[in-house]
PDB file of C-alpha atoms and ligand atoms in Angstrom:
ATOM      1  CA  UNK C   1     100.371 124.520 113.015  1.00  0.00           C
ATOM      2  CA  UNK C   2      96.873 125.750 112.007  1.00  0.00           C
ATOM      3  CA  UNK C   3      94.244 123.454 110.619  1.00  0.00           C
ATOM      4  CA  UNK C   4      90.682 123.567 109.387  1.00  0.00           C
ATOM      5  CA  UNK C   5      88.422 120.697 110.213  1.00  0.00           C
ATOM      6  CA  UNK C   6      85.284 120.876 107.951  1.00  0.00           C
ATOM      7  CA  UNK C   7      82.184 119.538 109.782  1.00  0.00           C
ATOM      8  CA  UNK C   8      80.084 117.082 107.769  1.00  0.00           C
ATOM      9  CA  UNK C   9      77.030 117.972 109.797  1.00  0.00           C
ATOM     10  CA  UNK C  10      76.633 120.841 107.232  1.00  0.00           C
ATOM     11  CA  UNK C  11      77.347 118.567 104.207  1.00  0.00           C
ATOM     12  CA  UNK C  12      74.951 116.965 101.718  1.00  0.00           C
ATOM     13  CA  UNK C  13      74.467 113.482 103.314  1.00  0.00           C
ATOM     14  CA  UNK C  14      73.176 112.105 100.193  1.00  0.00           C
ATOM     15  CA  UNK C  15      76.473 112.754  98.464  1.00  0.00           C
ATOM     16  CA  UNK C  16      78.837 112.143 101.462  1.00  0.00           C
ATOM     17  CA  UNK C  17      81.476 110.575  99.278  1.00  0.00           C
ATOM     18  CA  UNK C  18      81.642 113.661  97.032  1.00  0.00           C
ATOM     19  CA  UNK C  19      81.556 116.026 100.095  1.00  0.00           C
ATOM     20  CA  UNK C  20      84.709 114.148 101.495  1.00  0.00           C
ATOM     21  CA  UNK C  21      86.340 114.609  98.044  1.00  0.00           C
ATOM     22  CA  UNK C  22      85.568 118.300  98.372  1.00  0.00           C
ATOM     23  CA  UNK C  23      87.365 118.422 101.719  1.00  0.00           C
ATOM     24  CA  UNK C  24      90.428 116.554 100.198  1.00  0.00           C
ATOM     25  CA  UNK C  25      90.469 118.893  97.255  1.00  0.00           C
ATOM     26  CA  UNK C  26      90.481 121.911  99.462  1.00  0.00           C
ATOM     27  CA  UNK C  27      93.711 120.727 101.023  1.00  0.00           C
ATOM     28  CA  UNK C  28      92.277 120.281 104.506  1.00  0.00           C
ATOM     29  CA  UNK C  29      93.826 117.536 106.473  1.00  0.00           C
ATOM     30  CA  UNK C  30      90.945 116.806 108.855  1.00  0.00           C
ATOM     31  CA  UNK C  31      87.130 115.946 108.771  1.00  0.00           C
ATOM     32  CA  UNK C  32      84.986 116.826 111.787  1.00  0.00           C
ATOM     33  CA  UNK C  33      82.301 114.333 112.648  1.00  0.00           C
ATOM     34  CA  UNK C  34      79.603 115.351 115.141  1.00  0.00           C
ATOM     35  CA  UNK C  35      78.062 112.604 116.847  1.00  0.00           C
ATOM     36  CA  UNK C  36      74.848 113.644 118.761  1.00  0.00           C
ATOM     37  CA  UNK C  37      72.506 111.537 120.828  1.00  0.00           C
ATOM     38  CA  UNK C  38      69.423 113.730 121.488  1.00  0.00           C
ATOM     39  CA  UNK C  39      70.172 113.482 125.169  1.00  0.00           C
ATOM     40  CA  UNK C  40      73.459 115.365 125.805  1.00  0.00           C
ATOM     41  CA  UNK C  41      72.327 117.728 123.243  1.00  0.00           C
ATOM     42  CA  UNK C  42      68.840 118.473 121.878  1.00  0.00           C
ATOM     43  CA  UNK C  43      69.523 116.910 118.483  1.00  0.00           C
ATOM     44  CA  UNK C  44      70.440 113.612 116.852  1.00  0.00           C
ATOM     45  CA  UNK C  45      73.017 113.462 114.060  1.00  0.00           C
ATOM     46  CA  UNK C  46      74.653 110.198 113.111  1.00  0.00           C
ATOM     47  CA  UNK C  47      76.980 107.565 114.529  1.00  0.00           C
ATOM     48  CA  UNK C  48      79.189 104.657 113.886  1.00  0.00           C
ATOM     49  CA  UNK C  49      78.069 103.843 110.348  1.00  0.00           C
ATOM     50  CA  UNK C  50      78.946 107.360 109.211  1.00  0.00           C
ATOM     51  CA  UNK C  51      82.315 107.243 110.727  1.00  0.00           C
ATOM     52  CA  UNK C  52      82.996 103.824 109.081  1.00  0.00           C
ATOM     53  CA  UNK C  53      81.645 105.198 105.774  1.00  0.00           C
ATOM     54  CA  UNK C  54      83.882 108.222 105.764  1.00  0.00           C
ATOM     55  CA  UNK C  55      86.882 106.000 106.930  1.00  0.00           C
ATOM     56  CA  UNK C  56      86.345 103.853 103.882  1.00  0.00           C
ATOM     57  CA  UNK C  57      86.613 106.737 101.417  1.00  0.00           C
ATOM     58  CA  UNK C  58      89.460 108.810 102.868  1.00  0.00           C
ATOM     59  CA  UNK C  59      92.880 108.867 104.760  1.00  0.00           C
ATOM     60  CA  UNK C  60      92.154 112.314 106.175  1.00  0.00           C
ATOM     61  CA  UNK C  61      92.285 112.578 110.028  1.00  0.00           C
ATOM     62  CA  UNK C  62      88.913 111.801 111.340  1.00  0.00           C
ATOM     63  CA  UNK C  63      88.107 114.248 114.129  1.00  0.00           C
ATOM     64  CA  UNK C  64      85.233 112.722 115.977  1.00  0.00           C
ATOM     65  CA  UNK C  65      83.317 115.053 118.425  1.00  0.00           C
ATOM     66  CA  UNK C  66      81.158 113.132 120.795  1.00  0.00           C
ATOM     67  CA  UNK C  67      78.166 115.107 122.122  1.00  0.00           C
ATOM     68  CA  UNK C  68      76.643 112.187 123.945  1.00  0.00           C
ATOM     69  CA  UNK C  69      76.089 110.866 127.458  1.00  0.00           C
ATOM     70  CA  UNK C  70      78.549 108.214 128.688  1.00  0.00           C
ATOM     71  CA  UNK C  71      81.034 108.709 125.815  1.00  0.00           C
ATOM     72  CA  UNK C  72      83.357 106.283 127.577  1.00  0.00           C
ATOM     73  CA  UNK C  73      81.115 103.436 126.628  1.00  0.00           C
ATOM     74  CA  UNK C  74      81.754 104.143 122.917  1.00  0.00           C
ATOM     75  CA  UNK C  75      85.403 105.062 122.676  1.00  0.00           C
ATOM     76  CA  UNK C  76      86.547 101.674 121.364  1.00  0.00           C
ATOM     77  CA  UNK C  77      83.754 101.471 118.863  1.00  0.00           C
ATOM     78  CA  UNK C  78      84.563 104.975 117.487  1.00  0.00           C
ATOM     79  CA  UNK C  79      88.167 104.031 117.134  1.00  0.00           C
ATOM     80  CA  UNK C  80      87.187 100.622 115.533  1.00  0.00           C
ATOM     81  CA  UNK C  81      85.143 102.617 113.097  1.00  0.00           C
ATOM     82  CA  UNK C  82      88.208 104.725 112.178  1.00  0.00           C
ATOM     83  CA  UNK C  83      88.382 107.811 114.448  1.00  0.00           C
ATOM     84  CA  UNK C  84      91.893 109.316 114.790  1.00  0.00           C
ATOM     85  CA  UNK C  85      91.013 111.902 117.320  1.00  0.00           C
ATOM     86  CA  UNK C  86      88.263 111.196 119.897  1.00  0.00           C
ATOM     87  CA  UNK C  87      86.909 114.321 121.699  1.00  0.00           C
ATOM     88  CA  UNK C  88      84.289 114.036 124.484  1.00  0.00           C
ATOM     89  CA  UNK C  89      82.700 116.537 126.653  1.00  0.00           C
ATOM     90  CA  UNK C  90      83.932 117.166 130.183  1.00  0.00           C
ATOM     91  CA  UNK C  91      80.296 117.719 131.293  1.00  0.00           C
ATOM     92  CA  UNK C  92      79.415 114.185 130.383  1.00  0.00           C
ATOM     93  CA  UNK C  93      81.769 112.444 132.650  1.00  0.00           C
ATOM     94  CA  UNK C  94      83.039 112.572 136.313  1.00  0.00           C
ATOM     95  CA  UNK C  95      86.682 113.124 137.070  1.00  0.00           C
ATOM     96  CA  UNK C  96      87.596 109.416 137.403  1.00  0.00           C
ATOM     97  CA  UNK C  97      85.858 108.384 134.221  1.00  0.00           C
ATOM     98  CA  UNK C  98      87.426 111.313 132.385  1.00  0.00           C
ATOM     99  CA  UNK C  99      90.893 110.159 133.375  1.00  0.00           C
ATOM    100  CA  UNK C 100      89.957 106.515 132.390  1.00  0.00           C
ATOM    101  CA  UNK C 101      88.722 107.699 128.976  1.00  0.00           C
ATOM    102  CA  UNK C 102      91.891 109.625 128.283  1.00  0.00           C
ATOM    103  CA  UNK C 103      93.936 106.682 129.110  1.00  0.00           C
ATOM    104  CA  UNK C 104      91.702 104.362 127.043  1.00  0.00           C
ATOM    105  CA  UNK C 105      91.965 106.582 123.814  1.00  0.00           C
ATOM    106  CA  UNK C 106      95.808 106.908 124.397  1.00  0.00           C
ATOM    107  CA  UNK C 107      96.161 103.160 125.040  1.00  0.00           C
ATOM    108  CA  UNK C 108      94.492 102.590 121.647  1.00  0.00           C
ATOM    109  CA  UNK C 109      97.180 104.867 119.976  1.00  0.00           C
ATOM    110  CA  UNK C 110      94.801 107.630 119.083  1.00  0.00           C
ATOM    111  CA  UNK C 111      94.542 111.380 120.020  1.00  0.00           C
ATOM    112  CA  UNK C 112      92.255 112.478 122.784  1.00  0.00           C
ATOM    113  CA  UNK C 113      90.502 115.768 123.025  1.00  0.00           C
ATOM    114  CA  UNK C 114      88.169 117.206 125.752  1.00  0.00           C
ATOM    115  CA  UNK C 115      85.437 119.697 124.859  1.00  0.00           C
ATOM    116  CA  UNK C 116      83.840 122.297 127.110  1.00  0.00           C
ATOM    117  CA  UNK C 117      80.512 123.939 126.485  1.00  0.00           C
ATOM    118  CA  UNK C 118      80.221 127.823 126.479  1.00  0.00           C
ATOM    119  CA  UNK C 119      79.275 127.957 130.213  1.00  0.00           C
ATOM    120  CA  UNK C 120      81.970 125.606 131.523  1.00  0.00           C
ATOM    121  CA  UNK C 121      84.972 127.611 132.732  1.00  0.00           C
ATOM    122  CA  UNK C 122      88.449 127.049 131.417  1.00  0.00           C
ATOM    123  CA  UNK C 123      89.561 126.098 134.884  1.00  0.00           C
ATOM    124  CA  UNK C 124      87.605 122.963 134.755  1.00  0.00           C
ATOM    125  CA  UNK C 125      89.678 121.571 131.859  1.00  0.00           C
ATOM    126  CA  UNK C 126      93.172 122.839 132.942  1.00  0.00           C
ATOM    127  CA  UNK C 127      93.800 119.761 135.258  1.00  0.00           C
ATOM    128  CA  UNK C 128      93.652 117.608 132.167  1.00  0.00           C
ATOM    129  CA  UNK C 129      95.725 119.659 129.684  1.00  0.00           C
ATOM    130  CA  UNK C 130      98.841 117.921 130.400  1.00  0.00           C
ATOM    131  CA  UNK C 131      97.354 114.428 129.616  1.00  0.00           C
ATOM    132  CA  UNK C 132      95.523 115.296 126.441  1.00  0.00           C
ATOM    133  CA  UNK C 133      96.274 116.364 122.808  1.00  0.00           C
ATOM    134  CA  UNK C 134      93.454 118.878 122.270  1.00  0.00           C
ATOM    135  CA  UNK C 135      90.849 121.007 123.967  1.00  0.00           C
ATOM    136  CA  UNK C 136      87.754 121.812 121.944  1.00  0.00           C
ATOM    137  CA  UNK C 137      86.273 125.085 123.138  1.00  0.00           C
ATOM    138  CA  UNK C 138      82.654 125.265 121.990  1.00  0.00           C
ATOM    139  CA  UNK C 139      81.915 128.753 120.559  1.00  0.00           C
ATOM    140  CA  UNK C 140      78.184 127.971 120.278  1.00  0.00           C
ATOM    141  CA  UNK C 141      75.967 125.757 122.473  1.00  0.00           C
ATOM    142  CA  UNK C 142      76.422 122.359 121.063  1.00  0.00           C
ATOM    143  CA  UNK C 143      73.600 120.759 119.086  1.00  0.00           C
ATOM    144  CA  UNK C 144      73.190 122.552 115.819  1.00  0.00           C
ATOM    145  CA  UNK C 145      75.214 124.006 112.934  1.00  0.00           C
ATOM    146  CA  UNK C 146      74.612 127.468 111.567  1.00  0.00           C
ATOM    147  CA  UNK C 147      74.571 129.289 114.913  1.00  0.00           C
ATOM    148  CA  UNK C 148      76.311 132.610 115.804  1.00  0.00           C
ATOM    149  CA  UNK C 149      79.789 132.591 117.184  1.00  0.00           C
ATOM    150  CA  UNK C 150      79.897 133.498 120.856  1.00  0.00           C
ATOM    151  CA  UNK C 151      82.615 136.055 121.360  1.00  0.00           C
ATOM    152  CA  UNK C 152      82.533 135.624 125.113  1.00  0.00           C
ATOM    153  CA  UNK C 153      84.160 132.292 124.727  1.00  0.00           C
ATOM    154  CA  UNK C 154      87.414 133.797 123.639  1.00  0.00           C
ATOM    155  CA  UNK C 155      88.852 134.631 127.113  1.00  0.00           C
ATOM    156  CA  UNK C 156      88.619 130.807 127.726  1.00  0.00           C
ATOM    157  CA  UNK C 157      90.728 130.104 124.658  1.00  0.00           C
ATOM    158  CA  UNK C 158      93.312 132.689 125.834  1.00  0.00           C
ATOM    159  CA  UNK C 159      93.436 131.212 129.256  1.00  0.00           C
ATOM    160  CA  UNK C 160      93.808 127.664 128.084  1.00  0.00           C
ATOM    161  CA  UNK C 161      96.599 128.708 125.567  1.00  0.00           C
ATOM    162  CA  UNK C 162      98.411 130.629 128.265  1.00  0.00           C
ATOM    163  CA  UNK C 163      98.217 127.659 130.627  1.00  0.00           C
ATOM    164  CA  UNK C 164      99.498 125.305 127.994  1.00  0.00           C
ATOM    165  CA  UNK C 165     102.380 127.585 127.243  1.00  0.00           C
ATOM    166  CA  UNK C 166     103.217 128.000 130.824  1.00  0.00           C
ATOM    167  CA  UNK C 167     103.753 124.093 131.242  1.00  0.00           C
ATOM    168  CA  UNK C 168     105.531 123.766 127.811  1.00  0.00           C
ATOM    169  CA  UNK C 169     102.606 121.843 126.371  1.00  0.00           C
ATOM    170  CA  UNK C 170     102.110 121.772 122.608  1.00  0.00           C
ATOM    171  CA  UNK C 171      98.294 121.608 122.850  1.00  0.00           C
ATOM    172  CA  UNK C 172      95.816 121.840 120.003  1.00  0.00           C
ATOM    173  CA  UNK C 173      92.961 124.160 120.766  1.00  0.00           C
ATOM    174  CA  UNK C 174      89.987 123.632 118.464  1.00  0.00           C
ATOM    175  CA  UNK C 175      87.146 126.013 118.140  1.00  0.00           C
ATOM    176  CA  UNK C 176      83.758 124.877 116.972  1.00  0.00           C
ATOM    177  CA  UNK C 177      80.598 126.830 116.112  1.00  0.00           C
ATOM    178  CA  UNK C 178      80.028 129.880 113.888  1.00  0.00           C
ATOM    179  CA  UNK C 179      83.560 129.962 112.561  1.00  0.00           C
ATOM    180  CA  UNK C 180      83.671 131.990 109.259  1.00  0.00           C
ATOM    181  CA  UNK C 181      86.002 134.370 107.427  1.00  0.00           C
ATOM    182  CA  UNK C 182      85.790 136.889 110.265  1.00  0.00           C
ATOM    183  CA  UNK C 183      85.511 134.854 113.411  1.00  0.00           C
ATOM    184  CA  UNK C 184      88.457 132.570 112.437  1.00  0.00           C
ATOM    185  CA  UNK C 185      90.825 135.459 113.007  1.00  0.00           C
ATOM    186  CA  UNK C 186      89.295 136.280 116.361  1.00  0.00           C
ATOM    187  CA  UNK C 187      89.674 132.717 117.573  1.00  0.00           C
ATOM    188  CA  UNK C 188      93.205 132.526 116.128  1.00  0.00           C
ATOM    189  CA  UNK C 189      94.223 135.698 117.909  1.00  0.00           C
ATOM    190  CA  UNK C 190      92.879 134.241 121.119  1.00  0.00           C
ATOM    191  CA  UNK C 191      95.132 131.216 120.753  1.00  0.00           C
ATOM    192  CA  UNK C 192      93.081 128.566 118.764  1.00  0.00           C
ATOM    193  CA  UNK C 193      94.858 126.601 115.991  1.00  0.00           C
ATOM    194  CA  UNK C 194      92.146 124.158 114.775  1.00  0.00           C
ATOM    195  CA  UNK C 195      89.079 125.556 113.225  1.00  0.00           C
ATOM    196  CA  UNK C 196      85.901 123.617 112.714  1.00  0.00           C
ATOM    197  CA  UNK C 197      83.858 125.022 109.819  1.00  0.00           C
ATOM    198  CA  UNK C 198      80.408 123.531 108.899  1.00  0.00           C
ATOM    199  CA  UNK C 199      78.254 126.041 107.181  1.00  0.00           C
ATOM    200  CA  UNK C 200      81.177 128.298 106.107  1.00  0.00           C
ATOM    201  CA  UNK C 201      82.809 125.350 104.381  1.00  0.00           C
ATOM    202  CA  UNK C 202      79.952 123.222 102.816  1.00  0.00           C
ATOM    203  CA  UNK C 203      77.413 125.945 102.153  1.00  0.00           C
ATOM    204  CA  UNK C 204      79.818 128.595 100.966  1.00  0.00           C
ATOM    205  CA  UNK C 205      78.937 130.183  97.540  1.00  0.00           C
ATOM    206  CA  UNK C 206      82.529 130.567  96.723  1.00  0.00           C
ATOM    207  CA  UNK C 207      84.504 127.760  98.367  1.00  0.00           C
ATOM    208  CA  UNK C 208      88.094 128.672  99.347  1.00  0.00           C
ATOM    209  CA  UNK C 209      90.951 126.273  99.757  1.00  0.00           C
ATOM    210  CA  UNK C 210      92.128 125.310 103.243  1.00  0.00           C
ATOM    211  CA  UNK C 211      95.155 127.663 102.842  1.00  0.00           C
ATOM    212  CA  UNK C 212      92.959 130.608 101.699  1.00  0.00           C
ATOM    213  CA  UNK C 213      90.744 129.907 104.835  1.00  0.00           C
ATOM    214  CA  UNK C 214      93.818 129.756 107.066  1.00  0.00           C
ATOM    215  CA  UNK C 215      95.220 132.922 105.555  1.00  0.00           C
ATOM    216  CA  UNK C 216      92.231 134.694 107.077  1.00  0.00           C
ATOM    217  CA  UNK C 217      93.768 134.235 110.454  1.00  0.00           C
ATOM    218  CA  UNK C 218      96.712 136.514 109.524  1.00  0.00           C
TER     219      UNK C 218
HETATM  220  C1  LIG Q 301      77.679 122.005 116.781  1.00  0.00           C
HETATM  221  C2  LIG Q 301      78.724 121.120 116.118  1.00  0.00           C
HETATM  222  C3  LIG Q 301      79.616 121.821 115.006  1.00  0.00           C
HETATM  223  C4  LIG Q 301      78.811 122.276 113.904  1.00  0.00           C
HETATM  224  C5  LIG Q 301      79.367 123.563 113.479  1.00  0.00           C
HETATM  225  O1  LIG Q 301      77.285 121.341 117.884  1.00  0.00           O
HETATM  226  O2  LIG Q 301      79.633 120.683 117.110  1.00  0.00           O
HETATM  227  O3  LIG Q 301      80.630 121.088 114.695  1.00  0.00           O
HETATM  228  O4  LIG Q 301      78.757 121.405 112.750  1.00  0.00           O
HETATM  229  O5  LIG Q 301      78.677 124.191 112.452  1.00  0.00           O
HETATM  230  P1  LIG Q 301      78.825 125.722 111.986  1.00  0.00           P
HETATM  231  O6  LIG Q 301      80.230 125.817 111.459  1.00  0.00           O
HETATM  232  O7  LIG Q 301      77.831 125.771 110.960  1.00  0.00           O
HETATM  233  O8  LIG Q 301      78.549 126.556 113.210  1.00  0.00           O
HETATM  234 ZN1  LIG Q 302      81.554 119.681 116.453  1.00  0.00          ZN
END
């Protein structure tokens, strides 16, 4: 299945409730929530109160992307606030803590994703693929919306998809950064099936439905 996950980083924060309604009306099933700490990435976005606020106004799947140091310390809190999928960065944790974090999210009954930055090779995440629900391949350097899609990340998507297929794993592969009408097809062809759209969703002059956006992958 293919999904879009609109990123509220590009939304009108003053009218977040209305923006979430827009996501629901589009027919999207997920909302992407970018947590940034100004340390793992050079930008600060928002945290727990925003996850809770979104949770209060929708039953959509809350796709929380933690771009923070020590994400393991906040997993329980993210889930308490309403996260359905918790994705943290491989670069932020050592091997032991990564495994503990995966197990913690799973023990709390939620889905777990691992994200890799553009310079991190696919091989770094492959050892975890069997244990997790999703790999998020960053298609820009994390930290800011509105950046240009990095085509050179596509071989990694392909490699991860091929590996998942080879072990019979039904893995979600999410791409995040610079996804629009054109790049969505490139990412889909490489093997991605979850597409984060920030600017292209919330700042579009002629908003499309989720189905119309997904149709661009064909
Ligand atoms: C970037 C964030 C993205 C961002 C994408 O670090 O992880 O989710 O909101 O925004 P666009 O779609 O504008 O590139
Ligand atoms: Zn994100």
